[in-house]
Coordinates of C-alpha atoms in Angstrom, one line a residue:
M145 CA -12.6 62.8 52.5
R146 CA -15.7 62.0 50.6
N147 CA -13.9 62.7 47.2
L148 CA -11.1 60.3 48.3
Y149 CA -13.8 57.6 48.9
W150 CA -15.3 58.1 45.4
L151 CA -11.8 58.1 43.8
F152 CA -10.9 54.8 45.6
L153 CA -14.3 53.3 44.5
V154 CA -13.7 54.4 40.9
V155 CA -10.2 53.0 40.8
L156 CA -11.4 49.8 42.4
L157 CA -14.2 49.4 39.9
A158 CA -11.9 50.2 37.0
A159 CA -9.4 47.6 38.1
F160 CA -12.1 44.9 38.2
A161 CA -14.2 46.0 35.2
G162 CA -11.9 44.4 32.6
E163 CA -11.2 41.3 34.8
N164 CA -13.4 38.3 34.5
T165 CA -12.5 35.9 37.3
E166 CA -15.1 33.4 36.3
N167 CA -14.3 30.4 34.2
R168 CA -16.5 29.5 31.3
K169 CA -17.2 26.1 29.8
I170 CA -16.0 25.6 26.2
Y171 CA -17.0 22.4 24.4
A172 CA -14.8 20.8 21.8
D173 CA -16.0 21.2 18.2
N174 CA -16.5 17.5 17.2
S175 CA -16.4 18.3 13.5
A176 CA -12.8 19.5 14.0
S177 CA -11.8 17.1 16.8
S178 CA -10.8 13.5 16.9
I179 CA -10.1 10.6 19.2
V180 CA -8.3 7.6 17.6
Y181 CA -7.1 4.4 19.2
F182 CA -4.3 2.2 17.8
M183 CA -3.8 -1.5 18.6
S184 CA -1.3 -4.1 17.5
H185 CA -1.5 -7.8 16.9
P186 CA 1.4 -9.9 15.7
M187 CA -0.4 -10.3 12.3
H188 CA -1.5 -6.7 11.8
D189 CA -2.0 -3.2 13.4
W190 CA -5.2 -1.1 13.1
D191 CA -6.8 2.0 14.4
A192 CA -10.4 3.1 15.1
S193 CA -11.9 6.6 15.3
A194 CA -14.6 7.6 17.8
K195 CA -17.7 9.1 16.3
T196 CA -19.5 10.0 19.6
F197 CA -17.6 11.9 22.3
K198 CA -17.9 15.1 24.3
T199 CA -15.0 17.1 25.8
V200 CA -15.3 20.3 27.8
I201 CA -12.8 22.6 29.4
S202 CA -13.2 25.3 32.0
Y203 CA -11.3 28.3 30.7
N204 CA -10.5 31.7 32.2
D205 CA -10.5 34.5 29.6
A206 CA -8.6 36.9 31.8
T207 CA -5.7 34.5 32.6
K208 CA -6.0 32.5 29.4
Q209 CA -5.7 29.4 31.5
I210 CA -7.5 26.0 31.5
S211 CA -8.5 25.0 35.0
S212 CA -10.2 21.7 34.3
V213 CA -10.9 19.1 31.5
A214 CA -13.6 16.4 31.2
S215 CA -14.2 14.0 28.4
V216 CA -16.5 11.1 27.7
V217 CA -16.5 8.7 24.7
K218 CA -18.9 5.9 23.9
V219 CA -17.1 2.6 23.4
Q220 CA -19.6 1.6 20.7
S221 CA -18.8 4.7 18.7
F222 CA -15.3 3.5 17.7
D223 CA -15.1 2.6 14.0
S224 CA -12.1 0.7 12.6
G225 CA -13.7 0.1 9.2
N226 CA -14.2 -3.6 10.1
S227 CA -17.6 -4.4 11.7
N228 CA -16.5 -7.8 12.9
R229 CA -13.5 -6.3 14.7
D230 CA -15.7 -3.5 16.2
S231 CA -18.3 -6.0 17.4
H232 CA -15.6 -8.1 19.0
A233 CA -14.2 -5.0 20.7
I234 CA -17.6 -4.1 22.1
E235 CA -17.9 -7.6 23.5
V236 CA -14.4 -7.7 25.0
L237 CA -14.9 -4.3 26.6
D238 CA -18.3 -5.3 28.1
A239 CA -19.7 -2.1 26.5
L240 CA -23.2 -3.0 27.6
Q241 CA -22.1 -2.8 31.3
N242 CA -19.4 -0.1 30.7
P243 CA -20.6 2.0 27.8
N244 CA -18.3 5.0 28.3
I245 CA -14.6 5.8 28.7
T246 CA -14.2 8.9 30.8
F247 CA -11.5 11.3 31.9
V248 CA -11.9 14.0 34.6
S249 CA -9.0 16.2 35.5
S250 CA -7.9 17.1 39.0
D251 CA -5.1 19.5 38.1
V252 CA -4.0 21.4 35.0
K253 CA -0.6 23.0 34.7
Q254 CA 0.5 25.0 31.7
E255 CA 4.2 25.6 30.9
G256 CA 4.3 27.6 27.6
D257 CA 2.4 25.5 25.0
N258 CA 2.7 22.3 27.1
L259 CA -0.1 21.1 29.3
I260 CA 0.3 18.6 32.1
I261 CA -3.1 17.3 33.0
S262 CA -3.6 15.0 36.0
G263 CA -6.8 13.2 36.6
K264 CA -8.7 9.9 36.6
L265 CA -9.4 7.7 33.6
T266 CA -12.3 5.3 33.8
F267 CA -12.0 2.5 31.3
H268 CA -13.9 -0.8 31.5
G269 CA -15.4 0.3 34.8
V270 CA -12.0 0.7 36.4
T271 CA -10.7 4.1 37.5
K272 CA -7.0 4.8 37.5
P273 CA -5.0 8.0 38.0
V274 CA -3.3 9.3 34.9
T275 CA -1.2 12.2 33.8
L276 CA -1.6 13.5 30.2
N277 CA 1.0 15.5 28.4
A278 CA -0.6 17.7 25.7
V279 CA 0.3 20.6 23.5
R280 CA -1.9 23.7 23.2
K281 CA -1.8 25.8 20.1
E282 CA -3.7 28.9 19.2
A283 CA -5.2 29.1 15.7
K284 CA -7.2 32.0 14.1
S285 CA -10.4 31.5 16.1
A286 CA -9.7 28.3 17.9
M287 CA -7.6 26.7 20.6
I288 CA -6.3 23.2 19.6
I289 CA -5.1 20.6 22.2
N290 CA -3.2 17.6 20.9
G291 CA -1.9 14.6 22.9
T292 CA -1.3 10.9 23.2
M293 CA -1.9 8.6 26.1
N294 CA -1.3 4.9 26.6
V295 CA -3.8 2.6 28.3
N296 CA -2.8 -0.9 29.5
M297 CA -5.8 -3.1 29.1
T298 CA -4.9 -5.5 31.9
D299 CA -4.6 -2.6 34.3
H300 CA -8.3 -2.0 33.7
G301 CA -9.4 -5.7 33.9
V302 CA -9.5 -6.3 30.2
K303 CA -8.1 -9.5 28.8
P304 CA -6.3 -8.7 25.5
P305 CA -8.3 -10.1 22.6
G306 CA -6.7 -12.8 20.4
L307 CA -6.7 -14.1 16.9
M308 CA -5.3 -17.4 15.7
G309 CA -3.9 -18.2 19.1
M310 CA -2.1 -14.9 19.4
T311 CA -3.2 -12.0 21.6
T312 CA -2.9 -8.3 20.9
K313 CA -0.4 -6.2 22.8
E314 CA -1.8 -5.0 26.1
N315 CA -1.1 -1.4 25.3
I316 CA -3.6 0.8 23.5
R317 CA -2.4 4.1 22.2
L318 CA -5.0 6.9 22.1
D319 CA -4.4 10.1 20.1
Y320 CA -6.6 13.1 20.5
T321 CA -7.0 16.4 18.9
M322 CA -9.6 18.8 20.5
T323 CA -10.5 22.0 18.8
F324 CA -12.3 24.6 21.0
R325 CA -13.9 27.7 19.4

């Protein structure tokens, strides 16, 4: 009976020895990642890239699954290449009172390479539920997540800015590529 106990214990330990049920945090490599917004005005379109952001995932090595995502980007860090436009965006978005745009997931589902990430987006101090559709690819020593989301400014209490009596479209397209090593 004692040998059976030890055999059971050895089998149980062997079964769990290679299995890590804990998730680990992995931060996006900002040098290989990007967040870019795109806006449109009747006279021209433009984009701006974020310089300061932080994105983290909770990842399970055993299951190869992402269980949560969180991201924060500083409003003032977006650079469109036009300092007047960027200053106006900071003003319109009340960046002194609402310095960050944040996303925190509540659920992550993976279907092949496709991720469906539900969560809450806080933009201009207003939090709304959103669902992101992203694509996950494996590279040599990295996991890359790409996606696009649309944010309606008026849904978040932002009056679309104007130029020469015409306002921008309410929709902001946000493209992101996150590289995790």
